[in-house]
Amino acid sequence: HDEQTRLSVACGVVDILLADDARNRVELAGAFARTPEIVAALESASGADKLDATRMKEVRSVGENVMKGISGRAPDFAMLIDHHGRVVARVHLDDNDFGDVMAGRPLVDDALAGYLRDDLWTENGTMYFVSAAPVIKRDPPVSYVGAVVLGHKVTNELAQKLVGSLNVDMGFFLGDSDVAASRALALDHKKMLDSLATLKGD
C-alpha cells in the first residue's frame, strides 16, 4: 500500500512538472518566433519560388544568433519553416539539410495555422520534446509567414530533475529501447510492452 501511494504521488508530481516544462518550452518557441530577424527571414523565404543553399546559410545564421541569446535551457535544435511548409534552415541538427516539406505533421500544420503546440518526436533513436509556434508578420497586412520548431533532448539529467525530491526513479523508453533514466534501471521491456498493448482509447 505504501509503495502504491508513493508511486501515485510521484506520477502526479511528474505530470505537473512535465506540464510546466511544456508550458515553458511553448513560451520559448513563441518568443523565438517573434524575433524580428526570424520574421523577416521567413517572410522573404515564403516569397521565393525556390530555396537555395545561400538563403539556407543566411537563415541558419539568423537562427544561430537567436539561439545564442537564449538564457537558461536552450533548445538542442531549431527548425525554421516558411508558410509553404518548406524547411528553410535547421540549427544544430542536420544543419545542411533544407528544402524538405514538413507540412503534414500535426505539430507543424497547427503552427502554420496560428497555434502554439508541443509534441514528442524521435530522431535516430533520440527522443525530443518539441514545441512550435507560428511566425507572424504583424505590420499591416498581418500574415502568417512560417513557423518555428524547437526541440529539447530527453536526457538523464531531465529524469533526475523530475524525481529529485521524490523517493522514486523514472525512465523514458522508446519501444524496447532505454532513452534516459534518473539512474541505471533494470526493466523487463516485454512486460511493459505487453501492458501498453492493453491500453484502450486515445
Short mmCIF file of C-alpha atoms in Angstrom, two decimals:
data_model
loop_
_atom_site.label_atom_id
_atom_site.label_comp_id
_atom_site.label_asym_id
_atom_site.label_seq_id
_atom_site.Cartn_x
_atom_site.Cartn_y
_atom_site.Cartn_z
CA HIS A 1 0.00 0.00 0.00
CA ASP A 2 2.83 2.40 0.88
CA GLU A 3 4.59 1.69 -2.40
CA GLN A 4 1.38 2.24 -4.40
CA THR A 5 0.78 5.54 -2.59
CA ARG A 6 4.35 6.70 -3.22
CA LEU A 7 4.04 5.80 -6.91
CA SER A 8 0.70 7.63 -7.26
CA VAL A 9 2.08 10.77 -5.62
CA ALA A 10 5.22 10.63 -7.79
CA CYS A 11 3.19 10.24 -11.01
CA GLY A 12 1.04 13.23 -10.05
CA VAL A 13 4.08 15.39 -9.32
CA VAL A 14 5.88 14.33 -12.53
CA ASP A 15 2.71 15.12 -14.54
CA ILE A 16 2.68 18.64 -13.09
CA LEU A 17 6.40 19.15 -13.72
CA LEU A 18 6.15 17.90 -17.31
CA ALA A 19 3.17 20.19 -17.95
CA ASP A 20 5.14 23.12 -16.55
CA ASP A 21 8.12 22.18 -18.70
CA ALA A 22 5.87 22.05 -21.78
CA ARG A 23 4.45 25.50 -20.97
CA ASN A 24 7.97 26.93 -20.67
CA ARG A 25 9.05 25.35 -23.96
CA VAL A 26 5.98 26.61 -25.81
CA GLU A 27 6.54 30.11 -24.43
CA LEU A 28 10.17 29.92 -25.62
CA ALA A 29 9.03 28.89 -29.11
CA GLY A 30 6.63 31.84 -29.16
CA ALA A 31 9.37 34.28 -28.14
CA PHE A 32 11.76 32.78 -30.73
CA ALA A 33 9.12 33.15 -33.44
CA ARG A 34 8.50 36.81 -32.58
CA THR A 35 12.15 37.78 -33.12
CA PRO A 36 12.13 40.43 -35.88
CA GLU A 37 15.05 38.81 -37.72
CA ILE A 38 13.22 35.47 -37.83
CA VAL A 39 10.03 37.13 -39.10
CA ALA A 40 11.93 38.98 -41.85
CA ALA A 41 13.88 35.88 -42.91
CA LEU A 42 10.81 33.66 -43.21
CA GLU A 43 8.74 36.35 -44.91
CA SER A 44 11.43 36.65 -47.57
CA ALA A 45 11.76 32.85 -47.95
CA SER A 46 7.99 32.41 -48.27
CA GLY A 47 8.02 34.69 -51.31
CA ALA A 48 10.75 32.71 -53.07
CA ASP A 49 9.84 30.14 -55.72
CA LYS A 50 12.86 28.02 -54.84
CA LEU A 51 15.10 27.72 -51.78
CA ASP A 52 18.85 27.58 -52.27
CA ALA A 53 21.96 26.95 -50.15
CA THR A 54 22.83 30.65 -49.94
CA ARG A 55 19.47 31.51 -48.37
CA MET A 56 19.67 28.47 -46.11
CA LYS A 57 23.04 29.59 -44.71
CA GLU A 58 21.79 33.14 -44.17
CA VAL A 59 18.65 31.99 -42.33
CA ARG A 60 20.61 29.37 -40.37
CA SER A 61 22.95 32.15 -39.21
CA VAL A 62 19.93 34.17 -38.04
CA GLY A 63 18.65 31.13 -36.12
CA GLU A 64 22.06 30.52 -34.55
CA ASN A 65 22.24 34.11 -33.33
CA VAL A 66 18.80 33.88 -31.76
CA MET A 67 19.78 30.59 -30.08
CA LYS A 68 22.87 32.21 -28.57
CA GLY A 69 20.67 34.83 -26.92
CA ILE A 70 18.54 32.28 -25.06
CA SER A 71 19.20 32.17 -21.34
CA GLY A 72 18.50 29.04 -19.33
CA ARG A 73 17.81 25.70 -21.01
CA ALA A 74 18.46 26.33 -24.69
CA PRO A 75 16.92 24.06 -27.34
CA ASP A 76 19.01 21.27 -28.83
CA PHE A 77 17.75 22.13 -32.31
CA ALA A 78 15.63 24.62 -34.19
CA MET A 79 13.81 24.30 -37.49
CA LEU A 80 12.74 27.38 -39.47
CA ILE A 81 9.83 26.71 -41.82
CA ASP A 82 8.25 29.03 -44.39
CA HIS A 83 4.49 29.37 -44.90
CA HIS A 84 4.53 26.69 -47.63
CA GLY A 85 5.77 24.19 -45.03
CA ARG A 86 9.29 24.05 -46.50
CA VAL A 87 12.29 23.84 -44.19
CA VAL A 88 14.32 26.97 -44.90
CA ALA A 89 17.08 26.12 -42.39
CA ARG A 90 17.95 23.89 -39.46
CA VAL A 91 20.14 24.77 -36.47
CA HIS A 92 22.24 22.19 -34.56
CA LEU A 93 20.65 19.08 -36.13
CA ASP A 94 21.11 18.13 -39.80
CA ASP A 95 22.38 21.68 -40.30
CA ASN A 96 22.93 21.35 -44.05
CA ASP A 97 19.52 19.86 -44.89
CA PHE A 98 16.87 22.21 -46.25
CA GLY A 99 14.00 22.37 -48.73
CA ASP A 100 12.13 19.30 -47.49
CA VAL A 101 8.45 19.74 -46.69
CA MET A 102 7.46 19.38 -43.02
CA ALA A 103 3.81 20.29 -43.62
CA GLY A 104 1.55 17.32 -42.93
CA ARG A 105 2.86 16.74 -39.42
CA PRO A 106 0.22 17.82 -36.87
CA LEU A 107 2.69 19.96 -34.89
CA VAL A 108 3.81 21.87 -37.99
CA ASP A 109 0.33 22.19 -39.53
CA ASP A 110 -1.04 23.63 -36.30
CA ALA A 111 1.81 26.14 -36.04
CA LEU A 112 1.33 27.21 -39.67
CA ALA A 113 -2.37 27.70 -38.87
CA GLY A 114 -1.52 30.01 -35.96
CA TYR A 115 -1.48 27.69 -32.95
CA LEU A 116 1.11 27.03 -30.25
CA ARG A 117 1.66 23.34 -29.73
CA ASP A 118 4.05 20.73 -28.29
CA ASP A 119 4.70 17.13 -29.24
CA LEU A 120 7.13 14.24 -28.88
CA TRP A 121 9.46 13.37 -31.77
CA THR A 122 12.23 10.82 -32.21
CA GLU A 123 15.26 11.16 -34.45
CA ASN A 124 17.95 8.47 -34.81
CA GLY A 125 16.86 6.82 -31.55
CA THR A 126 16.89 10.10 -29.63
CA MET A 127 13.69 11.42 -28.05
CA TYR A 128 12.88 15.13 -28.15
CA PHE A 129 10.22 17.28 -26.56
CA VAL A 130 9.34 19.62 -29.42
CA SER A 131 7.37 22.85 -29.41
CA ALA A 132 6.22 25.00 -32.30
CA ALA A 133 4.89 28.50 -32.82
CA PRO A 134 3.62 30.49 -35.80
CA VAL A 135 5.78 33.25 -37.24
CA ILE A 136 3.54 36.25 -37.83
CA LYS A 137 4.26 39.43 -39.74
CA ARG A 138 2.41 41.98 -37.63
CA ASP A 139 2.83 45.01 -39.87
CA PRO A 140 -0.38 45.53 -41.89
CA PRO A 141 -1.48 43.47 -43.57
CA VAL A 142 -0.94 40.86 -40.82
CA SER A 143 0.00 37.46 -42.26
CA TYR A 144 1.45 34.10 -41.28
CA VAL A 145 4.90 33.76 -42.83
CA GLY A 146 6.00 30.43 -41.36
CA ALA A 147 6.68 28.51 -38.18
CA VAL A 148 9.47 27.73 -35.75
CA VAL A 149 10.03 24.28 -34.25
CA LEU A 150 12.31 23.89 -31.22
CA GLY A 151 13.50 20.55 -29.83
CA HIS A 152 14.78 19.68 -26.36
CA LYS A 153 16.51 16.32 -25.95
CA VAL A 154 15.18 13.94 -23.28
CA THR A 155 18.20 13.26 -21.06
CA ASN A 156 19.26 11.53 -17.86
CA GLU A 157 19.59 14.99 -16.28
CA LEU A 158 15.94 15.74 -17.07
CA ALA A 159 14.81 12.45 -15.50
CA GLN A 160 16.92 13.19 -12.39
CA LYS A 161 15.44 16.69 -12.12
CA LEU A 162 11.85 15.42 -12.40
CA VAL A 163 12.22 13.00 -9.48
CA GLY A 164 14.83 14.91 -7.48
CA SER A 165 12.51 15.48 -4.50
CA LEU A 166 10.68 12.15 -4.79
CA ASN A 167 11.51 8.73 -3.42
CA VAL A 168 11.33 7.06 -6.84
CA ASP A 169 13.33 6.64 -10.02
CA MET A 170 11.99 7.09 -13.53
CA GLY A 171 12.95 6.26 -17.09
CA PHE A 172 11.96 7.20 -20.62
CA PHE A 173 11.60 4.38 -23.14
CA LEU A 174 11.15 4.21 -26.89
CA GLY A 175 9.66 0.81 -27.61
CA ASP A 176 12.12 -1.58 -26.03
CA SER A 177 15.00 0.93 -26.04
CA ASP A 178 16.16 2.84 -22.97
CA VAL A 179 16.27 6.57 -23.79
CA ALA A 180 17.04 8.20 -20.44
CA ALA A 181 16.69 7.47 -16.73
CA SER A 182 17.33 9.02 -13.34
CA ARG A 183 19.73 6.10 -12.72
CA ALA A 184 20.50 2.77 -14.36
CA LEU A 185 17.26 0.79 -14.25
CA ALA A 186 16.82 -2.91 -14.94
CA LEU A 187 13.42 -3.25 -16.62
CA ASP A 188 11.61 -6.13 -18.27
CA HIS A 189 10.68 -4.41 -21.53
CA LYS A 190 8.39 -7.27 -22.58
CA LYS A 191 6.11 -6.77 -19.57
CA MET A 192 5.98 -3.04 -20.25
CA LEU A 193 5.14 -3.51 -23.93
CA ASP A 194 2.54 -6.19 -23.12
CA SER A 195 0.82 -3.83 -20.67
CA LEU A 196 0.89 -0.98 -23.22
CA ALA A 197 -0.90 -3.24 -25.70
CA THR A 198 -3.87 -3.49 -23.31
CA LEU A 199 -4.49 0.29 -23.20
CA LYS A 200 -7.70 1.46 -24.85
CA GLY A 201 -8.79 4.71 -26.47
CA ASP A 202 -6.62 7.75 -27.14
#
